[in-house]
XYZ file of C-alpha atoms in Angstrom:
560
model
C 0.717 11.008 22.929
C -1.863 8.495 22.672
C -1.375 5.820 19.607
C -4.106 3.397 18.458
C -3.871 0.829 15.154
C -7.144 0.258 13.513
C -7.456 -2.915 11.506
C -10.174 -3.162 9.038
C -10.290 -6.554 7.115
C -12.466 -8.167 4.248
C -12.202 -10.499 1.707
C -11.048 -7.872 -0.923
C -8.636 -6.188 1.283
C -6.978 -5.416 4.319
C -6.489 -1.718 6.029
C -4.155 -0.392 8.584
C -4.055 2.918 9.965
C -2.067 4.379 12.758
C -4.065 7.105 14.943
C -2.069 9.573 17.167
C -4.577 11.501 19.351
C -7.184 10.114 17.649
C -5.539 11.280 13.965
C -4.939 8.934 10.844
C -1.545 9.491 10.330
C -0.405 6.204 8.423
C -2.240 4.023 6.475
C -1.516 0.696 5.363
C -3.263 -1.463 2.324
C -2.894 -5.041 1.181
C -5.239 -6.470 -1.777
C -4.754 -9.219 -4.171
C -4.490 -7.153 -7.179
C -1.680 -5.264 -5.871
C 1.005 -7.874 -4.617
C 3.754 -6.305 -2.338
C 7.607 -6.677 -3.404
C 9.202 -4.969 -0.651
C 11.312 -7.432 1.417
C 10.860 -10.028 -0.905
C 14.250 -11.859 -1.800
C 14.699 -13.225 -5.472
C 16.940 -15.381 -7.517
C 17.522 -12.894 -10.100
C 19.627 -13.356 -13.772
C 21.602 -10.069 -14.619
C 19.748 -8.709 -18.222
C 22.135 -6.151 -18.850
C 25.288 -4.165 -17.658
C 24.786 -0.496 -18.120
C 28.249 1.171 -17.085
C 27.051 4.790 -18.684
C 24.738 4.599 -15.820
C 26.465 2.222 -13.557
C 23.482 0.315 -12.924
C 22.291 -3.408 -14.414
C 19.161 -4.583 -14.778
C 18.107 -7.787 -13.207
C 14.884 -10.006 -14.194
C 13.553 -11.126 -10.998
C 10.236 -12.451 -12.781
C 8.161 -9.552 -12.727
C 6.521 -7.834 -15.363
C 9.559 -5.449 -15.579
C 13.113 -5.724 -14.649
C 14.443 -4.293 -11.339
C 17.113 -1.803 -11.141
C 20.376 -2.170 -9.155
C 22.660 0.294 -8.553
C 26.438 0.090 -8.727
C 26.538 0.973 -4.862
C 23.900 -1.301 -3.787
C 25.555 -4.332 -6.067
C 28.059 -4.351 -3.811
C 28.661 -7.034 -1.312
C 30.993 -7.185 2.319
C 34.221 -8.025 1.210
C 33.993 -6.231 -2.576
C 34.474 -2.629 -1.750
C 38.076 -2.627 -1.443
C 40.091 -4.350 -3.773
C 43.140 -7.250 -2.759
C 45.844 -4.111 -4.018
C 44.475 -1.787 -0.995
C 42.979 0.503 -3.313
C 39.658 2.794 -1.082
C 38.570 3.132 -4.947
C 35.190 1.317 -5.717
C 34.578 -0.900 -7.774
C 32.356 -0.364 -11.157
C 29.160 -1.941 -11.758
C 30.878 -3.814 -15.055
C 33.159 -5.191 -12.630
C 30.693 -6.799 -10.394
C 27.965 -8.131 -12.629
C 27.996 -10.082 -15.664
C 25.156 -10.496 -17.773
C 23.471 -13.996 -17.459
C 24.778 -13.727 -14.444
C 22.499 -15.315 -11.703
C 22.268 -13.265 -8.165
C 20.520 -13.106 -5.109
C 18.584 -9.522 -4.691
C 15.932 -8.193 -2.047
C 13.460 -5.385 -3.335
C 13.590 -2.232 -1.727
C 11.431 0.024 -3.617
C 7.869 -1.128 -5.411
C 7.272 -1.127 -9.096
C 6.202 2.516 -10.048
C 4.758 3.826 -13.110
C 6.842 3.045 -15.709
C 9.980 1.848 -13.311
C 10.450 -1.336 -12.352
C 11.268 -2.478 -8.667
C 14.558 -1.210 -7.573
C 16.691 -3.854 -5.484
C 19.882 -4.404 -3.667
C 22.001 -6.899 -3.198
C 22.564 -6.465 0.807
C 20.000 -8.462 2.120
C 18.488 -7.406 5.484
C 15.847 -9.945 7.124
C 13.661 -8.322 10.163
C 12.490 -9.896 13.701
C 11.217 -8.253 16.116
C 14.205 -7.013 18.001
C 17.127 -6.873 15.038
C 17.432 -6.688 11.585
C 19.503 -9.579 10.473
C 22.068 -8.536 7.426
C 23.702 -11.627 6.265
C 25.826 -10.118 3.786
C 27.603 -7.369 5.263
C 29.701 -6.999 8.538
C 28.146 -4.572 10.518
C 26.782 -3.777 13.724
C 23.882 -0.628 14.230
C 21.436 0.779 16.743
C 17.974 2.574 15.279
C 18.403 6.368 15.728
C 15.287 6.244 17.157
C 17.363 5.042 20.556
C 18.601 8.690 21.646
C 19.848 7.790 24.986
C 24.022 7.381 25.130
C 24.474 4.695 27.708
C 21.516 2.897 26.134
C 22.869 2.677 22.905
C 26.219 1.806 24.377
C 24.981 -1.383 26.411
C 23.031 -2.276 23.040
C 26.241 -2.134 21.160
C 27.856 -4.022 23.424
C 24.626 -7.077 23.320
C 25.006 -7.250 19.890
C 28.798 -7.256 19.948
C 28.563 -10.572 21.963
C 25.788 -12.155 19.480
C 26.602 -11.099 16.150
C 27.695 -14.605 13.767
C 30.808 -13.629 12.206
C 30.469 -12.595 8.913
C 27.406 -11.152 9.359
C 25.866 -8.077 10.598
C 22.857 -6.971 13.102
C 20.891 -3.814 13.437
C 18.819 -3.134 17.298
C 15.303 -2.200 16.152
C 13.530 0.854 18.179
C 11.805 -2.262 19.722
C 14.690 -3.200 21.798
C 15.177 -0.436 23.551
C 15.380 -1.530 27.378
C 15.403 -5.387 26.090
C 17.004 -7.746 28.097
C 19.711 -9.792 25.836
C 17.723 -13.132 26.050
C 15.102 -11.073 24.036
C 17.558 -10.602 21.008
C 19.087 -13.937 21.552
C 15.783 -15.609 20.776
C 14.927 -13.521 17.305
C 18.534 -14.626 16.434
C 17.684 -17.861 17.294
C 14.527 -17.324 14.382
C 16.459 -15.223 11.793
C 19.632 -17.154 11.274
C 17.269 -20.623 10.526
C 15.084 -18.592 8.281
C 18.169 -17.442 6.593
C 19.203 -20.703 6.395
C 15.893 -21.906 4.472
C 16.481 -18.705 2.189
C 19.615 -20.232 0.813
C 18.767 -23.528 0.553
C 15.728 -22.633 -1.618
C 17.866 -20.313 -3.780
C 20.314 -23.259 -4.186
C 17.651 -25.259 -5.324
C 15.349 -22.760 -7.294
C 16.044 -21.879 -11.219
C 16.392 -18.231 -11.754
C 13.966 -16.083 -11.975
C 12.182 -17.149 -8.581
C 10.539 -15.397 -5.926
C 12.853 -17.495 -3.015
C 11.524 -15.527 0.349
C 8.304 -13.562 0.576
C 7.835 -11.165 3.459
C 5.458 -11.441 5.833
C 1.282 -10.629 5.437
C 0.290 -6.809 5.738
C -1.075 -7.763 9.167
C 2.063 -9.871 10.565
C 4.057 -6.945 9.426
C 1.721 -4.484 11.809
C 2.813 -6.784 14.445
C 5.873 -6.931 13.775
C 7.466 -3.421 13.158
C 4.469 -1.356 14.524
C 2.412 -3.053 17.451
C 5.228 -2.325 20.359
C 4.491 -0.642 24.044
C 4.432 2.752 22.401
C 0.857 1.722 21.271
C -2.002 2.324 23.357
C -4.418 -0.092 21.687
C -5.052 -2.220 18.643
C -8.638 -2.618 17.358
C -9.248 -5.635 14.882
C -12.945 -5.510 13.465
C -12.664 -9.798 12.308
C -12.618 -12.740 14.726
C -10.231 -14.551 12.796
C -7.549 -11.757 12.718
C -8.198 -11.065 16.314
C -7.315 -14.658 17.385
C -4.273 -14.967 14.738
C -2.831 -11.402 16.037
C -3.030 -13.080 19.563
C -1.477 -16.343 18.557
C 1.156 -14.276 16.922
C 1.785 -11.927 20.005
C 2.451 -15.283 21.997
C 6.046 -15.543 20.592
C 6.502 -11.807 19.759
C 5.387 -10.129 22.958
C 2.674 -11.929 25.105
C 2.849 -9.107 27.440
C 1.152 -6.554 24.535
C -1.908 -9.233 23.905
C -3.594 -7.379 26.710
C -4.218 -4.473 24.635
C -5.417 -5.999 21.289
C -9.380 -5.852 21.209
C -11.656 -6.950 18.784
C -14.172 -4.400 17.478
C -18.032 -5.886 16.710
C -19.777 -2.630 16.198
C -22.139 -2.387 13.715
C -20.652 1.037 11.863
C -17.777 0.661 9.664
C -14.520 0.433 11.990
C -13.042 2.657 9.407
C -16.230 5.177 9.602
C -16.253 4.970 13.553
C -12.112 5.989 14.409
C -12.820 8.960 11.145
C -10.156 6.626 9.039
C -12.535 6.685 6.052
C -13.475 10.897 6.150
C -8.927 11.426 6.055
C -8.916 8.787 3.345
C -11.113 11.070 1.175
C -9.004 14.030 2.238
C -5.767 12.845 1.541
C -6.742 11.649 -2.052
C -8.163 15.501 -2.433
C -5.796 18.257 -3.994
C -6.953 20.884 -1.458
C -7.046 20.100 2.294
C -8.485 22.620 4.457
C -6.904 23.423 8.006
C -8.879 24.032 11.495
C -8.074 28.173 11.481
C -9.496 28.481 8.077
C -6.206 28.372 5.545
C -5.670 25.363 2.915
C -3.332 23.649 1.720
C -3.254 22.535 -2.140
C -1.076 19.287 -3.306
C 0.471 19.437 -6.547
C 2.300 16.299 -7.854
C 4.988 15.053 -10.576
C 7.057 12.137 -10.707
C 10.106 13.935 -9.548
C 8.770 15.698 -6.556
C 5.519 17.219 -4.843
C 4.512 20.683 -4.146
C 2.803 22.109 -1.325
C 1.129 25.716 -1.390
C 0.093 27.414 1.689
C -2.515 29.630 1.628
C -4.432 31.859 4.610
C -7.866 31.184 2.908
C -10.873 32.236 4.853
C -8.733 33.146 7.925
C -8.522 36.833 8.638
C -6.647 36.684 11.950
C -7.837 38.825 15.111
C -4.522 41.044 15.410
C -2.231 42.159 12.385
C -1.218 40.278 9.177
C 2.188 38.657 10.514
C 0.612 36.787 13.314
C -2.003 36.033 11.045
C 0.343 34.446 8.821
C 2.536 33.304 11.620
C -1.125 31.268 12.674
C -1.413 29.811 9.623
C 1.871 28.652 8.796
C 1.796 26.830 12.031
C -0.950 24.861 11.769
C 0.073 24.169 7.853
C 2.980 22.586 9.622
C 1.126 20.595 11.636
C -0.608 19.397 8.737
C 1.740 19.446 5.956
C 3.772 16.793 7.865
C 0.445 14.717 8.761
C -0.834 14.601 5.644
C 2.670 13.787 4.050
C 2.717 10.617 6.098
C -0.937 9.977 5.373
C -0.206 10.085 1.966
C 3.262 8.895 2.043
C 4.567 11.086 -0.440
C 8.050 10.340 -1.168
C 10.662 11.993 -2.991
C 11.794 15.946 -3.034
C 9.053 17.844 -1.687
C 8.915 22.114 -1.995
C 6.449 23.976 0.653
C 5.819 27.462 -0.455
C 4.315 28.532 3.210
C 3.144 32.146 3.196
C 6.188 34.709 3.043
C 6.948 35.685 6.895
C 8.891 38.552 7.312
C 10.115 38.098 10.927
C 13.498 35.981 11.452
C 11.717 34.385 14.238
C 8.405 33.365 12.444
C 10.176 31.133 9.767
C 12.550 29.485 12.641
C 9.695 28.504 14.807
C 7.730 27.321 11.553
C 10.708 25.193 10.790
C 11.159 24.116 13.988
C 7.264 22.971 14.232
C 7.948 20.813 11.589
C 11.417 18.968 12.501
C 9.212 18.674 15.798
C 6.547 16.412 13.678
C 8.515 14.621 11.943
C 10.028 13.067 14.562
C 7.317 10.437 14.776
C 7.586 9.780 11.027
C 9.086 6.151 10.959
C 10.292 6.709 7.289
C 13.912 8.735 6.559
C 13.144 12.446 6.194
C 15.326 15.707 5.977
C 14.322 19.353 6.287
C 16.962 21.166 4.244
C 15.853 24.565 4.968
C 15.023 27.933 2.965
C 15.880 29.138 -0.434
C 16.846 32.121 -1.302
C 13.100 31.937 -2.532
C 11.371 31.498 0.907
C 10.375 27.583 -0.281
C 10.966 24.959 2.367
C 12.692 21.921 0.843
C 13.119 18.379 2.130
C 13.380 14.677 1.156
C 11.741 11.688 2.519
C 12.453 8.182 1.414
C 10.290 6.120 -1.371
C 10.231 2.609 -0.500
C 6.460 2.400 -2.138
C 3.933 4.046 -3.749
C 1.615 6.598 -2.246
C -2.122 6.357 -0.860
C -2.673 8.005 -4.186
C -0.875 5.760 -6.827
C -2.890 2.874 -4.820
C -6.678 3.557 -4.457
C -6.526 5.928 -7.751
C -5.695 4.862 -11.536
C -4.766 7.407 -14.708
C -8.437 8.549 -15.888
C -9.569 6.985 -19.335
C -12.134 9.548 -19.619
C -9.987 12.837 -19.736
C -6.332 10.560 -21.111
C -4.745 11.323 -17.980
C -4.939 14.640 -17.187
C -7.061 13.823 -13.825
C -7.589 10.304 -11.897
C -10.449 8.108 -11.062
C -10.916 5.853 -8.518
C -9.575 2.222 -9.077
C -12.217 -0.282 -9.556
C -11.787 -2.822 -7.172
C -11.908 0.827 -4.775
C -15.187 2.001 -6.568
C -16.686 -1.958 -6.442
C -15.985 -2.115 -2.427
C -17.720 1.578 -2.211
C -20.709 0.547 -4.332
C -20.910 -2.746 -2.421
C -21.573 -0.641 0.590
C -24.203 1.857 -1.069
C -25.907 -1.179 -2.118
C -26.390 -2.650 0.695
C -27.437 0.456 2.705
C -30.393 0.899 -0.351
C -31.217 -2.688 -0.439
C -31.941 -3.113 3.644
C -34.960 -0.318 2.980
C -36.085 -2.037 -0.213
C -39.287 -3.330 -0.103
C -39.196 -5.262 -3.484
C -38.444 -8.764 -4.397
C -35.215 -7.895 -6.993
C -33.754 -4.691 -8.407
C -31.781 -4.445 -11.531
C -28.607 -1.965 -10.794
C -26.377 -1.009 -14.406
C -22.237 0.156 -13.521
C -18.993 0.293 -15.664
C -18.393 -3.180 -16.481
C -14.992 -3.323 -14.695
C -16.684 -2.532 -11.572
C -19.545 -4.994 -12.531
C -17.158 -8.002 -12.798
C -15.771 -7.173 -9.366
C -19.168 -6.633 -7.906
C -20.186 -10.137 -9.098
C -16.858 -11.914 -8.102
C -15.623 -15.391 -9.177
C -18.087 -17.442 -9.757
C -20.782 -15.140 -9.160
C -19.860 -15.433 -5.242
C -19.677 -11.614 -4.187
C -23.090 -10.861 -5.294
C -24.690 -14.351 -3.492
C -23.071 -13.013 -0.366
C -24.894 -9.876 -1.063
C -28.142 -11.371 -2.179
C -27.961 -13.763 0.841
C -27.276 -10.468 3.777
C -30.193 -8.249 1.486
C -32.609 -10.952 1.244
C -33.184 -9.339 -2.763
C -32.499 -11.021 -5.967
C -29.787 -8.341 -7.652
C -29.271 -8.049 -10.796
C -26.166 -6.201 -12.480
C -25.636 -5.273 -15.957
C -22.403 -3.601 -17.261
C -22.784 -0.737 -19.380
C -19.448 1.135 -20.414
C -21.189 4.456 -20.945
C -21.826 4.355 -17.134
C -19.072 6.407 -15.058
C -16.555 4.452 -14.007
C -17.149 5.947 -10.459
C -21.400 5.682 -10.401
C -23.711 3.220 -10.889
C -27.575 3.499 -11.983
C -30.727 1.855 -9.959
C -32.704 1.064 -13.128
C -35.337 -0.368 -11.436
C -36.988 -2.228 -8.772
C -40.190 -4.868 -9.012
C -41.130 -8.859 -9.110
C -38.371 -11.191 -9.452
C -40.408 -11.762 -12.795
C -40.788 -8.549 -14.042
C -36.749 -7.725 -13.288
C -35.406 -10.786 -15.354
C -37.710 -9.959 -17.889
C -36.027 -6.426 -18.041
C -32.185 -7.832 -17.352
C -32.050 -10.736 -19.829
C -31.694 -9.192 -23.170
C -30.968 -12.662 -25.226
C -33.129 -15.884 -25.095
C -31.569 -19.432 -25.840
C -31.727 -20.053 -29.345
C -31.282 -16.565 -30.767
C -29.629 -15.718 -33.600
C -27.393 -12.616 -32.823
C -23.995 -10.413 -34.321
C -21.398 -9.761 -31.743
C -18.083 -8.166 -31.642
C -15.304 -9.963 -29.616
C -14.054 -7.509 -26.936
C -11.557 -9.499 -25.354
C -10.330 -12.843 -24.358
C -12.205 -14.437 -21.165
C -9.924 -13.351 -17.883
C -10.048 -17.165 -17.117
C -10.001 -19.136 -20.453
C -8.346 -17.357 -23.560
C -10.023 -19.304 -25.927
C -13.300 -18.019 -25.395
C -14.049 -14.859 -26.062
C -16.386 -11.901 -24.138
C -18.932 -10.214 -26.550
C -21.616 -7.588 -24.551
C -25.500 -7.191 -25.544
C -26.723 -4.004 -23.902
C -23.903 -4.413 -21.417
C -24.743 -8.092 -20.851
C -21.545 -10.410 -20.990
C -21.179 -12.772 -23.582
C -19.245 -15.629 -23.190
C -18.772 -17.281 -26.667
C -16.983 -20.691 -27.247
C -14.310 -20.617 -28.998
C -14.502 -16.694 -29.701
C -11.055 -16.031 -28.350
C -9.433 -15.699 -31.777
C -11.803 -13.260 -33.296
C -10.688 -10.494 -30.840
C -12.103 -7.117 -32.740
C -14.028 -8.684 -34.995
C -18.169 -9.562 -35.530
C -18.843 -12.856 -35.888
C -22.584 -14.545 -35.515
C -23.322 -17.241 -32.413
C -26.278 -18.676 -31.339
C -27.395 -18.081 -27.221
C -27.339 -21.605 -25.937
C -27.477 -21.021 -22.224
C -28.415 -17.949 -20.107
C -27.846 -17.367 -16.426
C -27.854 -14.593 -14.271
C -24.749 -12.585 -14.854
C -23.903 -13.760 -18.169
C -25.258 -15.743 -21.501
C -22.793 -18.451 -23.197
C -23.134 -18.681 -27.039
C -21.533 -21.039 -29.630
C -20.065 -19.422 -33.361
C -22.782 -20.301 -36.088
C-alpha cells in the first residue's frame, strides 16, 4: 500500500492528511482559535470529590474543569493497599479537595464536557513512550511478530529506570537498542524539566505543552511505512528536515517540498473528501450511499443500494454493496474520526457467508486505523456494532459550529473556515478584475477575520490583487456567502463604503465590548464598525457620539 502525508500550511492554519493509494484517510488540523490539550501536562487543584460517581473534578485553568476518573486517579504503588487487600481504592480515598496534582489530558474539551485527564502520565519520543508514574513495560500491538516482540521486551528490560515504565512504539520495530537508548536519553531530561516546573509553578498551570501539529506528524506518523511527505511552505520544509536530523536522517530523503501553483490540498483531492466527510450522505463507486446520523452518545450509519441495480440477482447485489460500504464506512470513519459507539445498519444479507465476509472486510480495514477500535459483531437485529476511542473531537465538531440561523437543528461552517474559503474566492475574482477597488459586504464575523489584526489580512490581499478592497459587515448576510456590491474608481467605491463623515452627529447602539480593549465599545452603521471611546459600559444601549476619525475598515467616535 502506498502512503503519502500532505502538509498544507498558512498563517491561519495548518492541515495534515494521510493518503493511502492516493485516499484521504486522516486528517489533521491545528489553528489558533482551537488550542490542543491532548498531551498537555498540568498542575491541577482538586474542585471537588464526587464518590456517587467516583470521579473529581480538577481545575487545570481552562474554561471548564477536567474530569478524572477513580481508575485513572490512580498512581503505581496505590492500587493495592499496605493490608494486601486486591480491592481498589475509592476516588474519596485518593483525592482531597484543594488538593494540588499533577494530570495529563487525554481527551479534548467537548460540547458541554470539559477535558478528561489522568493522572498516569505518558511522555512520547520517537521510539518509546516514557510513563514515569507507573511500573510497566509494553510493546505496540501493532508489532505482530513473536520473536520480535520478545527481543523488544528484553531491550527495554535492560533500559527501563526503576520506578518507571516504557512502552516500544510501532516505530521500533527492527530498531537497534542504541536507537531507544538515545530517546531515553531525551525523555527522562524532559521529564526532569516537567517536574521542576511543576515544583515551581502555582496551581492551575499549563507545566508541559505537547509538541506543534507538524512536530507531532513527525513524530508518531512520518516513519518508513510512508512513501512520501509533501510540504507546500519553505519554512516547514526546512524545519521538518532539521527535525528529521535527530529523529531519522535516513527518512529526509523522502520529504519534498511542493511549489505548484494549485492548492496542495485541491491537487492530492484532500479538499473534494473534506467536503464529503462534513456531508450526511456519501455516495459509493457502485452506486449505493451511505447516510451519517450523529448524537453525542454514538453515530449511525445506514447502508443503502441506491442507484445500483446489480447485473445478477438481489443477494449479490447486496453482497456488492455491502462490500464496498465497508470499504468506505471504515474510511470515512477515520476521515471523520468519529469516536464513540457506532451502529451500521448494512443491507439485510440473508446468506451466512455474505455477513462473515462483510465483517471480515471491515476488521481487514481497520487494521490500518492507528486509533483503538472493536468490531463487536451482529445483533439479533442484523446492526453491526463497534467502538473506537475519543481522544478528540471530530472533522465535524472542528470546521462546523451549531447554526444560529435554524437554533441548532443543522450546522454552518465556522468562520475562521468560511473567512479562509472566501479569501480564496476573492482572490480568484479579483486576478480577472479590471477595476481599481471593489466593495465586497459578508457576516461580520467573517468580515473581522477577513480583515485580520490590524487590518493585515486584507493588505496581504490588496498587495497579491493589486485592488483596493473594501469590506463591510452586514449581519443579514449568510454567515456562509458574501455579496460583490460593486466594482469602480477607488473614488467612486469609498464614496459608496464610508457611510459616516468626521464630525457627524449620529445614534448608535453598543453591540459589544471591543475584542481588544473592553472599554470601548463596537456600534455598526450599515454594517460599518464603530469603535466608540469609552462605549464599553453602555453594552445594549443607544447613546449619541460624534465620528472623529474614519479609516478603511472602521470609524472611531467619541460619546457626545
Amino acid at each position: 500500500m502506498q502512503k503519502k502525508i500532505i502538509i498544507n500550511c498558512d498563517s491561519k492554519q495548518t492541515r495534515v492528511s494521510v493518503l493511502e493509494n492516493d485516499k484521504p484517510v486522516e486528517i489533521y488540523l491545528e489553528r489558533p482559535v482551537h488550542q490542543r490539550v491532548v498531551g498537555n501536562i498540568y498542575k491541577g487543584i482538586v474542585a471537588n470529590v464526587l464518590p456517587g460517581m467516583q470521579a473529581a473534578f480538577i481545575d487545570i485553568g481552562l474554561e471548564r474543569n477536567a474530569f478524572l476518573f477513580v481508575d485513572d486517579a490512580q498512581l503505581s504503588g496505590e492500587e493495592i493497599p499496605q493490608n494486601g487487600s486486591q480491592k481498589k481504592k475509592t476516588i474519596e480515598q485518593l483525592l482531597k479537595s484543594g488538593e494540588e496534582i499533577m494530570v495529563q489530558a487525554v481527551k479534548e474539551p467537548f460540547g458541554s464536557k470539559g477535558a478528561r485527564v489522568t493522572r498516569q502520565i505518558t511522555i512520547p519520543g520517537r521510539y518509546l513512550v516514557l510513563m514515569p508514574t507507573v511500573e510497566y513495560t509494553g510493546i505496540s500491538r501493532r508489532i505482530e511478530e513473536p520473536q520480535e516482540r520478545e527481543r523488544l521486551k528484553q531491550i527495554v528490560a535492560d533500559l527501563r529506570p526503576e520506578g518507571t515504565g516504557l512502552i516500544v512504539r510501532t516505530a521500533g520495530e527492527g530498531q537497534d537498542e542504541e536507537f531507544f537508548r538515545q530517546d531515553l536519553n531525551f525523555l527522562t531530561p524532559l521529564w526532569d524539566r516537567v517536574q521542576s516546573r511543576y515544583r515551581q509553578k502555582s496551581a492551575p498551570h499549563l507545566v508541559y505543552h505537547d509538541l506543534d501539529l507538524i512536530y507531532r506528524i513527525i513524530r508518531d506518523l512520518f516513519t518508513e511505512q510512508i512513501d512520501q511527505l509533501i510540504v507546500d511552505t519553505r519554512y516547514e520544509y526546512e524545519k521538518i528536515l532539521e527535525a528529521l536530523e535527530y529523529v531519522d536522517p535516513v527518512l529526509k530523503k523522502r520529504v519534498n517540498l511542493y511549489s505548484g501553483k494549485e492548492p496542495i490540498f485541491e491537487v492530492y483531492g484532500v479538499e473534494a473528501e473534506i467536503e464529503r466527510a462534513l456531508s450526511r450522505t456519501v455516495w459509493l463507486d457502485c452506486g449505493g450511499y451511505l447516510v451519517f446520523d450523529h448524537t453525542e452518545a454514538l453515530t449511525v450509519i445506514d447502508v443503502n443500494t441506491g442507484k445500483y441495480i446489480g447485473k445478477t440477482n438481489l443477494a449479490d447485489t447486496v453482497f456488492k454493496t455491502n462490500l464496498d460500504a465497508a470499504d468506505e464506512i471504515i474510511r470515512q470513519i477515520r476521515l471523520r474520526d468519529i469516536g464513540g459507539i457506532i451502529i451500521i445498519d448494512f443491507i439485510d444479507m440473508e446468506s451466512e457467508d455474505h455477513r462473515r465476509l462483510v465483517l471480515e472486510r471491515m476488521s481487514e480495514r481497520l487494521k490500518n486505523d492507528r486509533t483503538k477500535a472493536h468490531i463487536l459483531g451482529l445483533t439479533g437485529l442484523g446492526l453491526v456494532e463497534m467502538t473506537r476511542k475519543k481522544s478528540r473531537q471530530g472533522l465535524g465538531s472542528v470546521l462546523q459550529q451549531t447554526c444560529p440561523y435554524c437554533g441548532g437543528r443543522g450546522k454552518v461552517l465556522a468562520a475562521d473556515v468560511v473567512g479562509a474559503r472566501t479569501e480564496k474566492q476573492l482572490s480568484r475574482f479579483l486576478s480577472d478584475l479590471d477595476a481599481e477597488a471593489v466593495l465586497v459586504e459578508m457576516h461580520h464575523s467573517v468580515a473581522g477575520l477577513l480583515i485580520g489584526p490590524g487590518g493585515s489580512y486584507l493588505s496581504k490581499l490588496e498587495e497579491e490583487s493589486g485592488k483596493t478592497i473594501f469590506i463591510r459587515g452586514n449581519d443579514n448576510v449568510h454567515v456562509e456567502k458574501y455579496r460583490i456590491v460593486s466594482t469602480g474608481s477607488l473614488e467612486e467605491i469609498k464614496r459608496l463604503a464610508y457611510p459616516v463623515k468626521i464630525g457627524e452627529l449620529h445614534k448608535v447602539k453598543i453591540e459589544e465590548p471591543h475584542a481588544n480593549n473592553p472599554y470601548d465599545g463596537i456600534a455598526r452603521i450599515n454594517g460599518f464598525v464603530i469603535d466608540v471611546q469609552d462605549g464599553g459600559a453602555y453594552v445594549g444601549e443607544k447613546i449619541p457620539v460624534e465620528i472623529i476619525e474614519v479609516s478603511r475598515t472602521f470609524a472611531r467616535a467619541k460619546m457626545v
